[in-house]
Amino acid sequence: MTFWIVAGLAAFILGLSKGGMPVVAILSVPLLSLLMDPALAAGLLLPLYLIADCYALYLFRKAFSVRNLKILIPAVGVGVVIATFAVSSVPADGVKLLLALIGFSYLFNAIRKRLAQREVEPKPADVPRGLFWGTLAGITSYIAHSGGPPYQAYVLPQKLEKMSYLGTTAIVFACLNWMKVPAYIYVGQMHWQSIQQALWLAPFALLGAWSGAQISRLLPEKIFFLLIEIALGLVSVKLLYEVLFQ
């Protein structure tokens, strides 16, 4: 019973991210890892991501950044390939520390610019930065469904309109999650039993996606992105705490 309660909560949080609250998804694997191996937790959640992705694509299908898609989709694919062959040699704490530093670095720059009280010009999408951050997002997403911080570090400075941001995010991560399926099956992280468990949890993921969509649509754009930055900061603190004290 404890497993199903925790797994249902992890599925709901995952769904929230697909409905328009992207950064909170990084909490799902650590939450489920309290009761099972992190690699198996990632495998159990992947089918739920695929189901929730379909809903997210439907919700945000009308607005997206074509240029970002052209840059990021190949980049995350490269990241998945790298992670597939290198994951066994990458320490979990090293990945957590990297994600925390990325989050803190972005937030530090954002706060510094706000304190300087000057309007920051949007950074346009560019290939070198997109390939770097996209590849990193593919690697960290493969390991623990935690591609959010690298993705945010690249996309948030562009200051996309809210629905375009959500649509771009939905498409990139839907493609990324399908790219992970063959590798997860090959290494045994996803199997028939985990797929059956995921089907029982699917209603929680869809409920979360619906809830996230209602919240994201009601929030004004400035508050929406401020909440994403706050969530990014909380997640970064959590990851750093796990590295230093657990």
Tab-separated table of C-alpha atoms in Angstrom:
chain	number	residue	atom	x	y	z
A	1	MET	CA	0.000	0.000	0.000
A	2	THR	CA	2.863	2.392	0.838
A	3	PHE	CA	4.388	1.745	-2.575
A	4	TRP	CA	1.163	2.555	-4.424
A	5	ILE	CA	0.583	5.756	-2.417
A	6	VAL	CA	4.101	7.037	-3.093
A	7	ALA	CA	4.004	5.878	-6.732
A	8	GLY	CA	0.617	7.592	-7.216
A	9	LEU	CA	2.034	10.844	-5.837
A	10	ALA	CA	5.094	10.563	-8.092
A	11	ALA	CA	2.798	9.974	-11.085
A	12	PHE	CA	0.661	12.997	-10.160
A	13	ILE	CA	3.744	15.235	-9.873
A	14	LEU	CA	4.965	13.928	-13.221
A	15	GLY	CA	1.589	14.825	-14.716
A	16	LEU	CA	1.731	18.338	-13.250
A	17	SER	CA	4.962	18.905	-15.162
A	18	LYS	CA	3.377	17.861	-18.435
A	19	GLY	CA	0.367	20.076	-17.824
A	20	GLY	CA	2.496	23.204	-17.578
A	21	MET	CA	4.654	23.102	-14.426
A	22	PRO	CA	7.836	21.679	-16.008
A	23	VAL	CA	10.493	21.786	-13.292
A	24	VAL	CA	8.567	19.764	-10.682
A	25	ALA	CA	9.060	16.580	-12.720
A	26	ILE	CA	12.568	16.247	-11.299
A	27	LEU	CA	10.990	15.328	-7.942
A	28	SER	CA	9.315	12.148	-9.239
A	29	VAL	CA	12.326	9.825	-9.438
A	30	PRO	CA	13.810	10.846	-6.047
A	31	LEU	CA	10.387	10.356	-4.441
A	32	LEU	CA	9.932	6.870	-5.889
A	33	SER	CA	13.568	6.047	-5.113
A	34	LEU	CA	12.645	6.024	-1.434
A	35	LEU	CA	11.093	2.607	-2.070
A	36	MET	CA	13.016	1.145	-5.006
A	37	ASP	CA	16.254	1.309	-6.998
A	38	PRO	CA	16.527	4.689	-8.790
A	39	ALA	CA	17.191	3.037	-12.169
A	40	LEU	CA	14.056	0.885	-11.820
A	41	ALA	CA	12.109	3.941	-10.624
A	42	ALA	CA	13.095	5.765	-13.819
A	43	GLY	CA	12.007	2.729	-15.843
A	44	LEU	CA	8.632	2.550	-14.106
A	45	LEU	CA	7.942	6.228	-14.714
A	46	LEU	CA	8.918	6.303	-18.393
A	47	PRO	CA	5.606	4.813	-19.686
A	48	LEU	CA	3.773	7.409	-17.589
A	49	TYR	CA	5.815	10.158	-19.217
A	50	LEU	CA	4.842	8.804	-22.630
A	51	ILE	CA	1.138	8.808	-21.722
A	52	ALA	CA	1.281	12.295	-20.202
A	53	ASP	CA	3.288	13.533	-23.199
A	54	CYS	CA	0.345	12.722	-25.482
A	55	TYR	CA	-1.922	14.913	-23.358
A	56	ALA	CA	0.665	17.708	-23.227
A	57	LEU	CA	1.083	17.651	-27.008
A	58	TYR	CA	-2.679	18.002	-27.394
A	59	LEU	CA	-2.846	20.870	-24.870
A	60	PHE	CA	-0.002	22.959	-26.298
A	61	ARG	CA	-0.067	21.958	-29.968
A	62	LYS	CA	-0.885	25.441	-31.277
A	63	ALA	CA	2.256	27.345	-30.234
A	64	PHE	CA	5.930	26.387	-30.302
A	65	SER	CA	9.340	27.623	-31.439
A	66	VAL	CA	10.330	25.862	-34.666
A	67	ARG	CA	13.939	27.035	-34.435
A	68	ASN	CA	14.317	25.619	-30.935
A	69	LEU	CA	12.855	22.300	-32.049
A	70	LYS	CA	15.325	22.062	-34.944
A	71	ILE	CA	18.226	22.608	-32.545
A	72	LEU	CA	17.104	20.778	-29.427
A	73	ILE	CA	15.588	17.544	-30.765
A	74	PRO	CA	18.836	16.351	-32.428
A	75	ALA	CA	20.807	17.556	-29.394
A	76	VAL	CA	18.776	15.587	-26.843
A	77	GLY	CA	19.079	12.542	-29.112
A	78	VAL	CA	22.861	12.815	-28.942
A	79	GLY	CA	22.589	13.073	-25.151
A	80	VAL	CA	20.529	9.868	-24.941
A	81	VAL	CA	23.077	7.972	-27.032
A	82	ILE	CA	25.952	9.205	-24.858
A	83	ALA	CA	24.114	8.330	-21.644
A	84	THR	CA	23.189	4.851	-22.898
A	85	PHE	CA	26.831	3.866	-23.209
A	86	ALA	CA	28.301	5.969	-20.393
A	87	VAL	CA	25.678	5.779	-17.633
A	88	SER	CA	27.412	2.931	-15.796
A	89	SER	CA	30.538	5.054	-15.322
A	90	VAL	CA	28.770	8.246	-14.210
A	91	PRO	CA	28.284	8.523	-10.418
A	92	ALA	CA	24.759	9.508	-9.419
A	93	ASP	CA	26.069	12.203	-7.061
A	94	GLY	CA	28.054	13.727	-9.908
A	95	VAL	CA	24.888	14.136	-11.968
A	96	LYS	CA	22.998	15.630	-9.008
A	97	LEU	CA	25.805	18.099	-8.308
A	98	LEU	CA	25.932	19.159	-11.960
A	99	LEU	CA	22.176	19.760	-12.058
A	100	ALA	CA	22.313	21.786	-8.839
A	101	LEU	CA	25.154	23.965	-10.146
A	102	ILE	CA	23.311	24.610	-13.411
A	103	GLY	CA	20.199	25.677	-11.508
A	104	PHE	CA	22.118	27.939	-9.114
A	105	SER	CA	24.110	29.493	-11.954
A	106	TYR	CA	20.977	30.476	-13.872
A	107	LEU	CA	19.233	31.822	-10.766
A	108	PHE	CA	22.303	33.813	-9.669
A	109	ASN	CA	22.471	35.567	-13.038
A	110	ALA	CA	18.723	36.212	-13.056
A	111	ILE	CA	18.787	37.755	-9.550
A	112	ARG	CA	21.899	39.816	-10.338
A	113	LYS	CA	20.239	41.324	-13.389
A	114	ARG	CA	17.051	42.103	-11.469
A	115	LEU	CA	19.000	43.845	-8.719
A	116	ALA	CA	20.772	45.930	-11.352
A	117	GLN	CA	17.269	47.082	-12.365
A	118	ARG	CA	17.893	46.818	-16.050
A	119	GLU	CA	15.818	45.138	-18.665
A	120	VAL	CA	17.609	42.086	-20.013
A	121	GLU	CA	17.323	41.546	-23.741
A	122	PRO	CA	16.106	38.082	-24.755
A	123	LYS	CA	18.837	35.725	-25.929
A	124	PRO	CA	17.901	34.286	-29.328
A	125	ALA	CA	18.065	30.554	-29.924
A	126	ASP	CA	21.515	29.642	-31.226
A	127	VAL	CA	23.089	26.382	-32.342
A	128	PRO	CA	26.234	26.174	-30.112
A	129	ARG	CA	24.372	26.816	-26.847
A	130	GLY	CA	21.407	24.730	-27.957
A	131	LEU	CA	23.571	21.731	-28.808
A	132	PHE	CA	25.436	21.957	-25.496
A	133	TRP	CA	22.422	22.363	-23.218
A	134	GLY	CA	20.260	20.008	-25.284
A	135	THR	CA	22.864	17.236	-25.118
A	136	LEU	CA	23.215	17.755	-21.381
A	137	ALA	CA	19.420	17.623	-21.001
A	138	GLY	CA	19.370	14.324	-22.910
A	139	ILE	CA	22.021	12.826	-20.632
A	140	THR	CA	20.433	13.907	-17.345
A	141	SER	CA	16.946	12.993	-18.539
A	142	TYR	CA	18.121	9.487	-19.430
A	143	ILE	CA	19.661	8.969	-15.995
A	144	ALA	CA	16.841	10.300	-13.808
A	145	HIS	CA	14.192	12.097	-15.935
A	146	SER	CA	15.888	15.322	-14.853
A	147	GLY	CA	16.494	17.169	-18.093
A	148	GLY	CA	14.703	20.268	-16.795
A	149	PRO	CA	17.580	22.369	-15.378
A	150	PRO	CA	19.796	22.211	-18.511
A	151	TYR	CA	16.747	22.827	-20.701
A	152	GLN	CA	15.683	25.817	-18.581
A	153	ALA	CA	19.207	27.247	-18.654
A	154	TYR	CA	18.970	27.436	-22.447
A	155	VAL	CA	15.300	28.305	-23.019
A	156	LEU	CA	14.359	30.681	-20.173
A	157	PRO	CA	16.828	33.434	-21.240
A	158	GLN	CA	15.033	33.537	-24.607
A	159	LYS	CA	11.913	34.916	-22.872
A	160	LEU	CA	9.503	33.008	-25.080
A	161	GLU	CA	5.801	33.765	-24.825
A	162	LYS	CA	4.234	31.423	-22.233
A	163	MET	CA	2.272	29.152	-24.581
A	164	SER	CA	5.178	28.971	-27.042
A	165	TYR	CA	7.428	27.968	-24.154
A	166	LEU	CA	4.992	25.262	-23.050
A	167	GLY	CA	4.486	23.943	-26.580
A	168	THR	CA	8.225	23.796	-27.277
A	169	THR	CA	8.833	22.037	-23.961
A	170	ALA	CA	6.071	19.495	-24.617
A	171	ILE	CA	7.407	18.564	-28.067
A	172	VAL	CA	11.088	18.379	-27.071
A	173	PHE	CA	10.481	16.168	-24.048
A	174	ALA	CA	7.959	13.954	-25.854
A	175	CYS	CA	10.604	13.233	-28.498
A	176	LEU	CA	13.257	12.775	-25.810
A	177	ASN	CA	11.169	10.258	-23.863
A	178	TRP	CA	10.463	8.130	-26.951
A	179	MET	CA	14.193	8.121	-27.708
A	180	LYS	CA	14.835	6.591	-24.269
A	181	VAL	CA	12.479	3.621	-24.753
A	182	PRO	CA	14.809	1.267	-26.735
A	183	ALA	CA	17.709	1.880	-24.345
A	184	TYR	CA	15.544	1.365	-21.235
A	185	ILE	CA	14.238	-1.932	-22.620
A	186	TYR	CA	17.736	-3.051	-23.649
A	187	VAL	CA	19.267	-2.506	-20.193
A	188	GLY	CA	16.245	-3.944	-18.352
A	189	GLN	CA	14.974	-0.740	-16.740
A	190	MET	CA	11.621	-1.092	-18.492
A	191	HIS	CA	9.903	-4.485	-18.796
A	192	TRP	CA	6.447	-6.007	-18.968
A	193	GLN	CA	5.869	-5.914	-15.185
A	194	SER	CA	6.829	-2.236	-14.911
A	195	ILE	CA	4.566	-1.407	-17.864
A	196	GLN	CA	1.645	-3.143	-16.117
A	197	GLN	CA	2.313	-1.159	-12.935
A	198	ALA	CA	2.521	2.041	-14.957
A	199	LEU	CA	-0.906	1.406	-16.494
A	200	TRP	CA	-2.449	1.312	-13.016
A	201	LEU	CA	-0.764	4.640	-12.240
A	202	ALA	CA	-1.731	6.312	-15.537
A	203	PRO	CA	-4.943	7.949	-14.139
A	204	PHE	CA	-2.850	9.803	-11.526
A	205	ALA	CA	-0.491	11.091	-14.231
A	206	LEU	CA	-3.405	12.272	-16.391
A	207	LEU	CA	-5.092	13.930	-13.400
A	208	GLY	CA	-1.830	15.723	-12.671
A	209	ALA	CA	-1.536	16.850	-16.296
A	210	TRP	CA	-5.080	18.226	-16.254
A	211	SER	CA	-4.426	20.022	-12.940
A	212	GLY	CA	-1.163	21.495	-14.227
A	213	ALA	CA	-2.902	22.795	-17.347
A	214	GLN	CA	-5.561	24.590	-15.284
A	215	ILE	CA	-2.939	26.184	-13.031
A	216	SER	CA	-0.655	27.290	-15.877
A	217	ARG	CA	-3.512	28.891	-17.826
A	218	LEU	CA	-4.753	30.884	-14.833
A	219	LEU	CA	-1.356	32.274	-13.868
A	220	PRO	CA	-0.160	35.581	-15.384
A	221	GLU	CA	2.981	35.161	-17.465
A	222	LYS	CA	5.358	36.924	-15.046
A	223	ILE	CA	4.129	34.902	-12.068
A	224	PHE	CA	4.283	31.684	-14.111
A	225	PHE	CA	7.979	32.115	-14.934
A	226	LEU	CA	8.751	33.357	-11.405
A	227	LEU	CA	7.258	30.143	-9.991
A	228	ILE	CA	9.355	28.084	-12.400
A	229	GLU	CA	12.477	29.886	-11.160
A	230	ILE	CA	11.478	29.264	-7.529
A	231	ALA	CA	10.879	25.575	-8.273
A	232	LEU	CA	14.244	25.400	-10.011
A	233	GLY	CA	15.884	26.881	-6.907
A	234	LEU	CA	14.153	24.445	-4.539
A	235	VAL	CA	15.113	21.471	-6.679
A	236	SER	CA	18.729	22.680	-6.849
A	237	VAL	CA	18.860	22.980	-3.045
A	238	LYS	CA	17.389	19.482	-2.698
A	239	LEU	CA	19.942	17.966	-5.078
A	240	LEU	CA	22.837	19.690	-3.320
A	241	TYR	CA	21.554	18.488	0.054
A	242	GLU	CA	21.426	14.897	-1.215
A	243	VAL	CA	25.022	15.115	-2.444
A	244	LEU	CA	26.396	16.656	0.768
A	245	PHE	CA	24.370	14.981	3.514
A	246	GLN	CA	23.001	11.663	2.237
